[in-house]
């Protein structure tokens, strides 16, 4: 069957009244849940799951999938407006999204993330349509050695996330890696740095760490400055909501690159949208001619990671549908839902159940289109949140942080983690340690250790496995290249500083 | 750079932070040593903590040197607002399961209000009511978060 | 007694007299019951919800199913173990929270702090091989592994988890040496088996069977005592002459000290629920072997399990 036939089947299936209705309901729930920080698609999907038992298989899966990818659209809103990352990939959106808000460009930022999200999803859906079985097989070639090397590249690139002192950026990464040690070691079952606290056996809750470092720290800083409102209400005009031609010109190429990275990462069941978002951000900053703009409201800094994280979520359907290997817990529920309806995901799924496969894929795209259409008019509304006087607004933010963090494990212990990381994040702000590299280290550290050690189990202790496996070797070479490329300017700057300092001492007689 | 006031002395806070990080590095190494190194085939849980602790320690020395070269520019903010925000979050976490969402939210809102005057009492109570109402409707009823409005 | 109470309640209702607290306290259950499922939503909680729905009709009160994930289920188990022993909080979980976790670390509860109610299901947990190994049956695996000790690798959802312990118990019983490779959950272990990185994988039928049917994995055996009705074609270890029966138990617990009458009511309602067609059909679709055992039988099975797990954990150096 060729692509056109497939699309024809798909559109006829996905444009039926029932399919459209469930698609709409799914993405709407997803979007709403995504806006609320902390509570993710997982909670919503698992709650709706029993309801879908009584639906047609296709309607059920269209709706559940819609919740999943729909939640990605909502996630950037709180990040951009309030520096409040509801999920880990959204922390990247905070980096330039929130500075844009501070400059009165919140509307533009939301507009751009909505469009780039759509672009990213669309590209990944095209991949899903054209190459799903091949890509599924490719994903299997990623073994622990490859994951380790890829994440090492990500970690090296993480230095690009910092602004200010490169040394502090590096310290933040290492601190994140150290924090990632907390919890039960997967390989040995040994508890590390848990102080006997049962809640710490699974490690520190990522959402709680992110909300503390970004959300709470920002609130503390704003209160300290006695901020009245985030932006001037009078500055909200229709024109201020719409990106300029210049913005779009800056945004589109990073969005495409982000989509590509996101699609690639999404295919791998062991990676996920956080890594996609972080990596695409790092890439844009590395290749930018004006890297200094990043972290200060660069349009590229939101368009790339948003495209990447949406593409990654959409591409994650590839291993789920072709291999029956879900990349995360939400995908696992989707898979369970398919099984309950007697659908077995496997490469032949495309030919054995063409109507279902194509209907599903086309509905993904329609769902994204609905999300685009739903989101644009809401931007003006979201931006109005910022006109609430800050001394009331921050109270609301605190409440949403509490409930959101609680909802992840239904455990108030995680609220305590938020407090601790709020304090840490606050001091990091004061002493200018960047939070994003810490988060990146925290996310990547445990995975890198796990894969490093498992790769050696696979190879029975042969370290050469990392170099001999071609994909892994290529990633290691790239990591080395990036490392050298980023060390050169640091060394050069250090030399120059030393020279300047010497000159200054000579001039000022102390 | 050169327009700023000349250095009087290095920032004590910066140095303190660097020393704390170094101390954490030492702790991570010492604690890590108790975990077992394993073999090259089956690398033990001590390996990464020791490596990362060492790295942190080395970097913290670099931080101390950077701080000694730098000058004191840090402005430490007022302590009270900070305390109220933390107390509010802590109170919510402690109260929400034994007493329910509504009391926990009221205490959070009232404590937080002290962090950033000028909040008017009636408004604050209205916000507390609105937030707990919204929270109950959306999170408890809508999303089935296992909390009650009142009581455990 | 029961019928008298029912009459009394009916009479109270008919005459419009609200059933006061005195009556409510005498009669169990008189208010909603909470089932705590100590895992992330998506799998076991759906199972619990489906069973709870039927049980709630049986008991005449609503049953609320709560997810309380963390530390392999022990966070939720601790919550139940330390809650009021009034019969209104029950744990719905895998037996590992009762017979494995407490040996490994101080959890704030011990084996004796949880009172078994009844067994809900017995897995089935399966042993499967990747495609292309030199063995296609359990017998061939044992023969091959005896000749090549430590060569055949098996992947599980984590060191010290039930699958790991069962894998070790099986290899001891079969007199073979397998090479353990732990994963973060069973899904990456299956992916590694598909990719050929590991030879064997142990996991629930719901994860393994679809891959077996697609021809990507070869299911070799089941860990349970008897052949499960959802996989009647697979041999048990006993069928292959290996003296090991390692069923993966799913069950229900209440805090120790819960009144016997409440335990009996819950157990009875569970039994009735598991006998319905609705639950039987559900089990067949999600590949879970519902299999009721009453309080006494379940408690006996758990006690045996507890001892054998302790022995293996100590041998592996994983006991606290």
Tab-separated table of N, CA, C and O in Angstrom, chain A residues 42-43 46-47 49-50 53 137 140-144 184-191 196 198-199 201-202 269 322-327 329 332-333 336 339-340 344-348 406 408-412 450 454 457-458 460 469, chain C residues 40-43 45-46 49-50 66-72 74-75 78 104-108 150-153 158-159 179-184 187-188 190-192 194-195 197-199 206 210-211 213-214 216 282 285-287 318:
chain	number	residue	atom	x	y	z
A	42	UNK	N	-0.300	11.474	32.280
A	42	UNK	CA	-0.420	10.140	32.885
A	42	UNK	C	-1.675	10.016	33.748
A	42	UNK	O	-2.456	9.082	33.604
A	43	UNK	N	-1.859	11.010	34.625
A	43	UNK	CA	-3.007	10.952	35.523
A	43	UNK	C	-4.305	10.972	34.729
A	43	UNK	O	-5.223	10.192	34.997
A	46	UNK	N	-4.845	7.675	32.652
A	46	UNK	CA	-5.209	6.500	33.438
A	46	UNK	C	-6.608	6.627	34.015
A	46	UNK	O	-7.280	5.637	34.262
A	47	UNK	N	-7.041	7.887	34.221
A	47	UNK	CA	-8.389	8.067	34.731
A	47	UNK	C	-9.446	7.798	33.680
A	47	UNK	O	-10.509	7.262	33.955
A	49	UNK	N	-8.995	5.901	31.067
A	49	UNK	CA	-8.859	4.555	30.493
A	49	UNK	C	-10.087	3.654	30.693
A	49	UNK	O	-10.590	3.095	29.720
A	50	UNK	N	-10.584	3.502	31.921
A	50	UNK	CA	-11.730	2.595	32.088
A	50	UNK	C	-12.944	3.017	31.257
A	50	UNK	O	-13.703	2.162	30.787
A	53	UNK	N	-13.054	1.553	27.708
A	53	UNK	CA	-13.294	0.129	27.466
A	53	UNK	C	-14.562	-0.095	26.641
A	53	UNK	O	-14.670	-1.055	25.914
A	137	UNK	N	12.738	-0.459	13.766
A	137	UNK	CA	13.880	-1.370	13.771
A	137	UNK	C	15.160	-0.624	14.129
A	137	UNK	O	16.013	-1.129	14.849
A	140	UNK	N	15.813	-0.244	17.775
A	140	UNK	CA	16.366	-1.407	18.466
A	140	UNK	C	17.884	-1.453	18.390
A	140	UNK	O	18.533	-2.129	19.178
A	141	UNK	N	18.459	-0.747	17.443
A	141	UNK	CA	19.925	-0.744	17.345
A	141	UNK	C	20.537	0.142	18.423
A	141	UNK	O	21.742	0.173	18.595
A	142	UNK	N	19.674	0.894	19.105
A	142	UNK	CA	20.153	1.702	20.215
A	142	UNK	C	20.193	0.862	21.472
A	142	UNK	O	19.183	0.592	22.091
A	143	UNK	N	21.388	0.462	21.808
A	143	UNK	CA	21.545	-0.326	23.027
A	143	UNK	C	22.144	0.579	24.096
A	143	UNK	O	22.307	1.781	23.879
A	144	UNK	N	22.474	0.021	25.230
A	144	UNK	CA	22.942	0.850	26.341
A	144	UNK	C	24.181	1.669	25.979
A	144	UNK	O	24.307	2.816	26.399
A	184	UNK	N	17.535	4.404	44.929
A	184	UNK	CA	18.033	3.049	44.797
A	184	UNK	C	18.758	2.881	43.475
A	184	UNK	O	18.248	3.240	42.431
A	185	UNK	N	19.957	2.335	43.537
A	185	UNK	CA	20.734	2.075	42.339
A	185	UNK	C	20.099	0.899	41.590
A	185	UNK	O	19.942	-0.185	42.148
A	186	UNK	N	19.732	1.148	40.334
A	186	UNK	CA	19.011	0.131	39.568
A	186	UNK	C	19.829	-1.146	39.424
A	186	UNK	O	19.306	-2.252	39.491
A	187	UNK	N	21.139	-0.981	39.223
A	187	UNK	CA	21.947	-2.148	38.923
A	187	UNK	C	22.195	-3.045	40.126
A	187	UNK	O	22.225	-4.260	39.988
A	188	UNK	N	22.391	-2.463	41.277
A	188	UNK	CA	22.766	-3.282	42.423
A	188	UNK	C	21.664	-3.386	43.464
A	188	UNK	O	21.735	-4.210	44.358
A	189	UNK	N	20.667	-2.537	43.374
A	189	UNK	CA	19.631	-2.527	44.403
A	189	UNK	C	20.065	-1.802	45.669
A	189	UNK	O	19.333	-1.766	46.653
A	190	UNK	N	21.259	-1.208	45.642
A	190	UNK	CA	21.784	-0.487	46.803
A	190	UNK	C	21.105	0.884	46.935
A	190	UNK	O	20.943	1.593	45.947
A	191	UNK	N	20.722	1.247	48.156
A	191	UNK	CA	20.190	2.595	48.382
A	191	UNK	C	21.358	3.551	48.538
A	191	UNK	O	22.296	3.264	49.270
A	196	UNK	N	17.708	6.724	54.718
A	196	UNK	CA	16.678	5.849	55.241
A	196	UNK	C	15.253	6.304	54.976
A	196	UNK	O	14.309	5.748	55.520
A	198	UNK	N	12.048	6.379	52.948
A	198	UNK	CA	11.474	5.512	51.917
A	198	UNK	C	11.135	6.289	50.645
A	198	UNK	O	11.338	5.816	49.531
A	199	UNK	N	10.643	7.519	50.824
A	199	UNK	CA	10.239	8.322	49.672
A	199	UNK	C	11.412	8.645	48.753
A	199	UNK	O	11.215	9.022	47.600
A	201	UNK	N	13.742	6.491	47.858
A	201	UNK	CA	14.279	5.321	47.172
A	201	UNK	C	14.142	5.442	45.657
A	201	UNK	O	14.929	4.876	44.923
A	202	UNK	N	13.136	6.141	45.192
A	202	UNK	CA	12.980	6.334	43.748
A	202	UNK	C	13.708	7.572	43.270
A	202	UNK	O	13.527	8.016	42.145
A	269	UNK	N	12.962	4.587	22.579
A	269	UNK	CA	12.072	4.457	23.732
A	269	UNK	C	12.743	4.827	25.055
A	269	UNK	O	12.067	5.105	26.029
A	322	UNK	N	5.131	0.054	16.537
A	322	UNK	CA	5.781	-0.964	15.712
A	322	UNK	C	6.409	-2.071	16.534
A	322	UNK	O	6.531	-3.193	16.063
A	323	UNK	N	6.846	-1.768	17.754
A	323	UNK	CA	7.553	-2.781	18.538
A	323	UNK	C	6.765	-3.228	19.760
A	323	UNK	O	7.108	-4.208	20.398
A	324	UNK	N	5.744	-2.474	20.101
A	324	UNK	CA	5.069	-2.751	21.353
A	324	UNK	C	5.935	-2.366	22.533
A	324	UNK	O	5.780	-2.885	23.624
A	325	UNK	N	6.887	-1.455	22.304
A	325	UNK	CA	7.770	-0.989	23.372
A	325	UNK	C	7.421	0.467	23.681
A	325	UNK	O	7.789	1.379	22.943
A	326	UNK	N	6.713	0.710	24.772
A	326	UNK	CA	6.348	2.083	25.109
A	326	UNK	C	7.521	2.819	25.759
A	326	UNK	O	8.252	2.242	26.555
A	327	UNK	N	7.691	4.081	25.389
A	327	UNK	CA	8.810	4.862	25.907
A	327	UNK	C	8.586	5.375	27.314
A	327	UNK	O	9.539	5.620	28.037
A	329	UNK	N	5.467	5.847	30.821
A	329	UNK	CA	4.318	5.258	31.486
A	329	UNK	C	3.010	5.558	30.746
A	329	UNK	O	2.120	4.712	30.663
A	332	UNK	N	2.675	3.388	27.890
A	332	UNK	CA	2.365	2.034	28.334
A	332	UNK	C	0.862	1.862	28.532
A	332	UNK	O	0.297	0.819	28.202
A	333	UNK	N	0.222	2.914	29.036
A	333	UNK	CA	-1.231	2.831	29.219
A	333	UNK	C	-1.935	2.749	27.870
A	333	UNK	O	-2.884	1.990	27.688
A	336	UNK	N	-1.651	-0.648	26.728
A	336	UNK	CA	-2.574	-1.512	27.464
A	336	UNK	C	-3.983	-1.353	26.907
A	336	UNK	O	-4.716	-2.331	26.743
A	339	UNK	N	-4.307	-3.282	23.812
A	339	UNK	CA	-4.398	-4.717	24.067
A	339	UNK	C	-5.773	-5.109	24.567
A	339	UNK	O	-6.297	-6.163	24.206
A	340	UNK	N	-6.342	-4.252	25.395
A	340	UNK	CA	-7.668	-4.546	25.906
A	340	UNK	C	-8.662	-4.642	24.744
A	340	UNK	O	-9.594	-5.432	24.757
A	344	UNK	N	-2.817	-5.757	18.594
A	344	UNK	CA	-1.458	-6.119	18.939
A	344	UNK	C	-0.483	-5.270	18.121
A	344	UNK	O	-0.398	-5.431	16.916
A	345	UNK	N	0.238	-4.354	18.760
A	345	UNK	CA	1.153	-3.532	17.968
A	345	UNK	C	2.360	-4.350	17.515
A	345	UNK	O	2.989	-5.019	18.309
A	346	UNK	N	2.651	-4.291	16.290
A	346	UNK	CA	3.794	-4.991	15.703
A	346	UNK	C	4.002	-4.424	14.309
A	346	UNK	O	3.125	-3.760	13.786
A	347	UNK	N	5.164	-4.709	13.717
A	347	UNK	CA	5.429	-4.097	12.404
A	347	UNK	C	4.325	-4.376	11.388
A	347	UNK	O	4.003	-3.537	10.560
A	348	UNK	N	3.731	-5.531	11.468
A	348	UNK	CA	2.715	-5.892	10.471
A	348	UNK	C	1.398	-5.165	10.705
A	348	UNK	O	0.505	-5.227	9.883
A	406	UNK	N	2.039	17.639	44.613
A	406	UNK	CA	1.394	16.576	45.387
A	406	UNK	C	0.855	15.486	44.459
A	406	UNK	O	0.988	14.300	44.716
A	408	UNK	N	1.754	14.281	41.727
A	408	UNK	CA	2.639	13.370	40.994
A	408	UNK	C	2.672	12.000	41.668
A	408	UNK	O	2.521	10.965	41.014
A	409	UNK	N	2.862	11.975	42.975
A	409	UNK	CA	2.878	10.700	43.693
A	409	UNK	C	1.780	10.626	44.748
A	409	UNK	O	1.773	9.705	45.558
A	410	UNK	N	0.895	11.601	44.758
A	410	UNK	CA	-0.106	11.718	45.819
A	410	UNK	C	0.562	11.650	47.187
A	410	UNK	O	0.128	10.923	48.080
A	411	UNK	N	1.650	12.390	47.307
A	411	UNK	CA	2.426	12.317	48.541
A	411	UNK	C	2.908	13.711	48.923
A	411	UNK	O	3.581	14.374	48.130
A	412	UNK	N	2.569	14.180	50.149
A	412	UNK	CA	2.994	15.531	50.539
A	412	UNK	C	4.501	15.647	50.739
A	412	UNK	O	5.021	16.750	50.820
A	450	UNK	N	23.243	4.209	34.581
A	450	UNK	CA	22.566	2.941	34.348
A	450	UNK	C	23.038	2.311	33.036
A	450	UNK	O	23.379	1.137	32.984
A	454	UNK	N	25.237	-1.006	32.391
A	454	UNK	CA	24.576	-2.100	31.701
A	454	UNK	C	25.310	-2.467	30.424
A	454	UNK	O	25.398	-3.631	30.055
A	457	UNK	N	27.779	-4.773	31.318
A	457	UNK	CA	27.202	-6.099	31.572
A	457	UNK	C	26.988	-6.828	30.248
A	457	UNK	O	27.295	-8.005	30.106
A	458	UNK	N	26.467	-6.097	29.268
A	458	UNK	CA	26.244	-6.691	27.940
A	458	UNK	C	27.554	-7.185	27.350
A	458	UNK	O	27.632	-8.266	26.792
A	460	UNK	N	30.222	-7.869	28.906
A	460	UNK	CA	30.952	-8.608	29.933
A	460	UNK	C	32.256	-7.911	30.294
A	460	UNK	O	33.312	-8.519	30.394
A	469	UNK	N	31.096	-0.027	18.744
A	469	UNK	CA	29.751	0.056	18.158
A	469	UNK	C	29.671	1.374	17.408
A	469	UNK	O	29.898	2.435	17.983
C	40	UNK	N	2.449	3.399	40.129
C	40	UNK	CA	2.017	4.449	39.213
C	40	UNK	C	0.787	3.973	38.459
C	40	UNK	O	0.639	2.779	38.199
C	41	UNK	N	-0.095	4.913	38.130
C	41	UNK	CA	-1.315	4.500	37.445
C	41	UNK	C	-1.026	3.839	36.105
C	41	UNK	O	0.001	4.086	35.490
C	42	UNK	N	-1.909	2.985	35.672
C	42	UNK	CA	-1.772	2.419	34.339
C	42	UNK	C	-1.953	0.920	34.261
C	42	UNK	O	-2.433	0.410	33.274
C	43	UNK	N	-1.563	0.191	35.288
C	43	UNK	CA	-1.683	-1.258	35.160
C	43	UNK	C	-2.459	-1.852	36.332
C	43	UNK	O	-3.642	-2.169	36.210
C	45	UNK	N	-3.598	-0.511	38.991
C	45	UNK	CA	-4.738	0.257	39.479
C	45	UNK	C	-5.971	0.013	38.619
C	45	UNK	O	-7.088	0.012	39.120
C	46	UNK	N	-5.765	-0.228	37.330
C	46	UNK	CA	-6.905	-0.539	36.466
C	46	UNK	C	-7.523	-1.872	36.875
C	46	UNK	O	-8.742	-2.025	36.933
C	49	UNK	N	-9.382	-1.256	40.080
C	49	UNK	CA	-10.638	-0.546	39.833
C	49	UNK	C	-11.717	-1.498	39.315
C	49	UNK	O	-12.876	-1.430	39.725
C	50	UNK	N	-11.310	-2.370	38.392
C	50	UNK	CA	-12.275	-3.284	37.800
C	50	UNK	C	-12.825	-4.237	38.866
C	50	UNK	O	-14.031	-4.461	38.956
C	66	UNK	N	-7.034	4.389	45.156
C	66	UNK	CA	-6.035	5.464	45.134
C	66	UNK	C	-4.686	4.913	44.708
C	66	UNK	O	-4.285	3.854	45.148
C	67	UNK	N	-3.988	5.694	43.878
C	67	UNK	CA	-2.622	5.346	43.507
C	67	UNK	C	-1.670	6.003	44.483
C	67	UNK	O	-1.763	7.203	44.727
C	68	UNK	N	-0.761	5.233	45.043
C	68	UNK	CA	0.240	5.825	45.929
C	68	UNK	C	1.587	5.204	45.575
C	68	UNK	O	2.046	4.288	46.248
C	69	UNK	N	2.190	5.655	44.477
C	69	UNK	CA	3.395	4.984	44.003
C	69	UNK	C	4.626	5.339	44.829
C	69	UNK	O	4.628	6.326	45.555
C	70	UNK	N	5.658	4.545	44.681
C	70	UNK	CA	6.938	4.855	45.297
C	70	UNK	C	7.650	3.639	45.840
C	70	UNK	O	7.028	2.774	46.450
C	71	UNK	N	8.973	3.594	45.577
C	71	UNK	CA	9.845	2.563	46.149
C	71	UNK	C	9.278	1.157	45.964
C	71	UNK	O	9.151	0.400	46.912
C	72	UNK	N	8.940	0.828	44.735
C	72	UNK	CA	8.491	-0.523	44.429
C	72	UNK	C	7.213	-0.921	45.129
C	72	UNK	O	6.942	-2.099	45.314
C	74	UNK	N	6.395	0.021	48.237
C	74	UNK	CA	6.478	-0.016	49.693
C	74	UNK	C	6.000	1.276	50.356
C	74	UNK	O	5.643	1.258	51.529
C	75	UNK	N	5.980	2.378	49.607
C	75	UNK	CA	5.448	3.619	50.190
C	75	UNK	C	3.955	3.456	50.469
C	75	UNK	O	3.458	3.768	51.556
C	78	UNK	N	3.327	0.887	53.240
C	78	UNK	CA	3.549	1.449	54.578
C	78	UNK	C	2.332	2.256	55.008
C	78	UNK	O	1.909	2.205	56.156
C	104	UNK	N	14.729	-6.121	52.768
C	104	UNK	CA	15.804	-5.364	52.143
C	104	UNK	C	16.186	-4.112	52.918
C	104	UNK	O	17.319	-3.682	52.883
C	105	UNK	N	15.201	-3.499	53.529
C	105	UNK	CA	15.503	-2.245	54.213
C	105	UNK	C	14.430	-1.946	55.248
C	105	UNK	O	13.382	-2.595	55.255
C	106	UNK	N	14.732	-0.972	56.072
C	106	UNK	CA	13.766	-0.576	57.084
C	106	UNK	C	12.705	0.291	56.431
C	106	UNK	O	12.986	1.390	55.969
C	107	UNK	N	11.491	-0.213	56.357
C	107	UNK	CA	10.450	0.474	55.594
C	107	UNK	C	9.430	1.177	56.484
C	107	UNK	O	8.550	1.851	55.997
C	108	UNK	N	9.541	0.968	57.787
C	108	UNK	CA	8.516	1.513	58.670
C	108	UNK	C	7.376	0.537	58.850
C	108	UNK	O	6.368	0.856	59.475
C	150	UNK	N	26.888	-19.436	33.436
C	150	UNK	CA	27.115	-17.991	33.472
C	150	UNK	C	27.073	-17.313	32.124
C	150	UNK	O	27.315	-16.109	32.021
C	151	UNK	N	26.764	-18.060	31.066
C	151	UNK	CA	26.768	-17.464	29.723
C	151	UNK	C	25.397	-16.885	29.384
C	151	UNK	O	25.286	-15.780	28.853
C	152	UNK	N	24.370	-17.637	29.712
C	152	UNK	CA	23.017	-17.188	29.365
C	152	UNK	C	22.611	-16.052	30.314
C	152	UNK	O	22.706	-16.188	31.529
C	153	UNK	N	22.209	-14.926	29.735
C	153	UNK	CA	21.835	-13.781	30.568
C	153	UNK	C	20.327	-13.674	30.678
C	153	UNK	O	19.599	-14.046	29.754
C	158	UNK	N	14.536	-5.345	37.757
C	158	UNK	CA	15.349	-4.699	38.775
C	158	UNK	C	15.950	-5.663	39.770
C	158	UNK	O	15.355	-6.701	40.068
C	159	UNK	N	17.121	-5.300	40.292
C	159	UNK	CA	17.789	-6.137	41.275
C	159	UNK	C	16.959	-6.200	42.554
C	159	UNK	O	16.536	-5.171	43.065
C	179	UNK	N	23.251	-15.310	34.144
C	179	UNK	CA	23.890	-14.004	34.351
C	179	UNK	C	22.799	-12.936	34.401
C	179	UNK	O	22.103	-12.698	33.405
C	180	UNK	N	22.639	-12.311	35.560
C	180	UNK	CA	21.527	-11.369	35.724
C	180	UNK	C	21.862	-9.973	35.203
C	180	UNK	O	22.917	-9.432	35.497
C	181	UNK	N	20.950	-9.397	34.440
C	181	UNK	CA	21.090	-8.006	33.999
C	181	UNK	C	19.808	-7.267	34.367
C	181	UNK	O	18.739	-7.564	33.839
C	182	UNK	N	19.910	-6.315	35.307
C	182	UNK	CA	18.710	-5.610	35.762
C	182	UNK	C	18.353	-4.420	34.871
C	182	UNK	O	19.223	-3.795	34.269
C	183	UNK	N	17.076	-4.118	34.814
C	183	UNK	CA	16.577	-2.971	34.047
C	183	UNK	C	15.655	-2.151	34.928
C	183	UNK	O	15.236	-2.595	35.997
C	184	UNK	N	15.353	-0.968	34.440
C	184	UNK	CA	14.414	-0.099	35.136
C	184	UNK	C	13.011	-0.439	34.617
C	184	UNK	O	12.512	0.206	33.719
C	187	UNK	N	9.786	-3.213	30.558
C	187	UNK	CA	9.758	-2.812	29.150
C	187	UNK	C	11.151	-2.696	28.529
C	187	UNK	O	11.394	-3.261	27.469
C	188	UNK	N	12.095	-1.971	29.184
C	188	UNK	CA	13.433	-1.934	28.583
C	188	UNK	C	14.095	-3.305	28.529
C	188	UNK	O	14.902	-3.550	27.619
C	190	UNK	N	12.519	-6.076	27.852
C	190	UNK	CA	11.966	-6.702	26.647
C	190	UNK	C	12.616	-6.116	25.402
C	190	UNK	O	12.980	-6.835	24.473
C	191	UNK	N	12.802	-4.781	25.411
C	191	UNK	CA	13.461	-4.144	24.267
C	191	UNK	C	14.854	-4.730	24.063
C	191	UNK	O	15.269	-4.993	22.931
C	192	UNK	N	15.567	-4.952	25.166
C	192	UNK	CA	16.916	-5.509	25.063
C	192	UNK	C	16.876	-6.936	24.525
C	192	UNK	O	17.762	-7.354	23.780
C	194	UNK	N	14.537	-8.055	22.472
C	194	UNK	CA	14.213	-7.913	21.050
C	194	UNK	C	15.470	-7.564	20.266
C	194	UNK	O	15.673	-8.005	19.142
C	195	UNK	N	16.319	-6.715	20.871
C	195	UNK	CA	17.526	-6.288	20.180
C	195	UNK	C	18.620	-7.346	20.249
C	195	UNK	O	19.652	-7.204	19.591
C	197	UNK	N	20.314	-8.177	23.015
C	197	UNK	CA	21.332	-7.882	24.029
C	197	UNK	C	21.283	-8.855	25.203
C	197	UNK	O	22.284	-9.046	25.895
C	198	UNK	N	20.120	-9.390	25.483
C	198	UNK	CA	20.015	-10.388	26.548
C	198	UNK	C	19.312	-11.626	25.985
C	198	UNK	O	18.607	-11.536	24.973
C	199	UNK	N	19.523	-12.763	26.663
C	199	UNK	CA	18.987	-14.017	26.137
C	199	UNK	C	17.596	-14.328	26.669
C	199	UNK	O	16.755	-14.844	25.953
C	206	UNK	N	1.227	-10.308	30.454
C	206	UNK	CA	0.689	-9.190	29.682
C	206	UNK	C	1.788	-8.480	28.902
C	206	UNK	O	1.525	-7.894	27.850
C	210	UNK	N	2.242	-10.784	24.101
C	210	UNK	CA	2.084	-10.127	22.800
C	210	UNK	C	3.336	-10.252	21.942
C	210	UNK	O	3.247	-10.440	20.726
C	211	UNK	N	4.511	-10.160	22.556
C	211	UNK	CA	5.760	-10.286	21.806
C	211	UNK	C	5.944	-11.732	21.326
C	211	UNK	O	6.475	-11.974	20.248
C	213	UNK	N	3.472	-13.766	20.616
C	213	UNK	CA	2.534	-13.976	19.508
C	213	UNK	C	3.027	-13.327	18.235
C	213	UNK	O	2.780	-13.806	17.138
C	214	UNK	N	3.754	-12.211	18.379
C	214	UNK	CA	4.290	-11.539	17.195
C	214	UNK	C	5.558	-12.223	16.696
C	214	UNK	O	6.146	-11.801	15.708
C	216	UNK	N	8.457	-12.333	18.264
C	216	UNK	CA	9.667	-11.588	18.609
C	216	UNK	C	10.375	-12.176	19.829
C	216	UNK	O	11.541	-11.897	20.068
C	282	UNK	N	-12.394	-10.060	31.813
C	282	UNK	CA	-11.371	-9.028	31.922
C	282	UNK	C	-9.991	-9.664	32.084
C	282	UNK	O	-9.023	-9.272	31.427
C	285	UNK	N	-8.639	-10.852	28.795
C	285	UNK	CA	-8.132	-9.830	27.867
C	285	UNK	C	-6.804	-9.254	28.341
C	285	UNK	O	-5.924	-8.999	27.539
C	286	UNK	N	-6.661	-9.007	29.638
C	286	UNK	CA	-5.418	-8.391	30.094
C	286	UNK	C	-4.384	-9.444	30.532
C	286	UNK	O	-3.327	-9.104	31.041
C	287	UNK	N	-4.689	-10.714	30.284
C	287	UNK	CA	-3.769	-11.813	30.545
C	287	UNK	C	-3.347	-11.912	32.010
C	287	UNK	O	-2.168	-12.070	32.327
C	318	UNK	N	21.502	-9.159	49.476
C	318	UNK	CA	20.576	-8.035	49.300
C	318	UNK	C	19.687	-7.815	50.521
C	318	UNK	O	18.863	-6.920	50.534
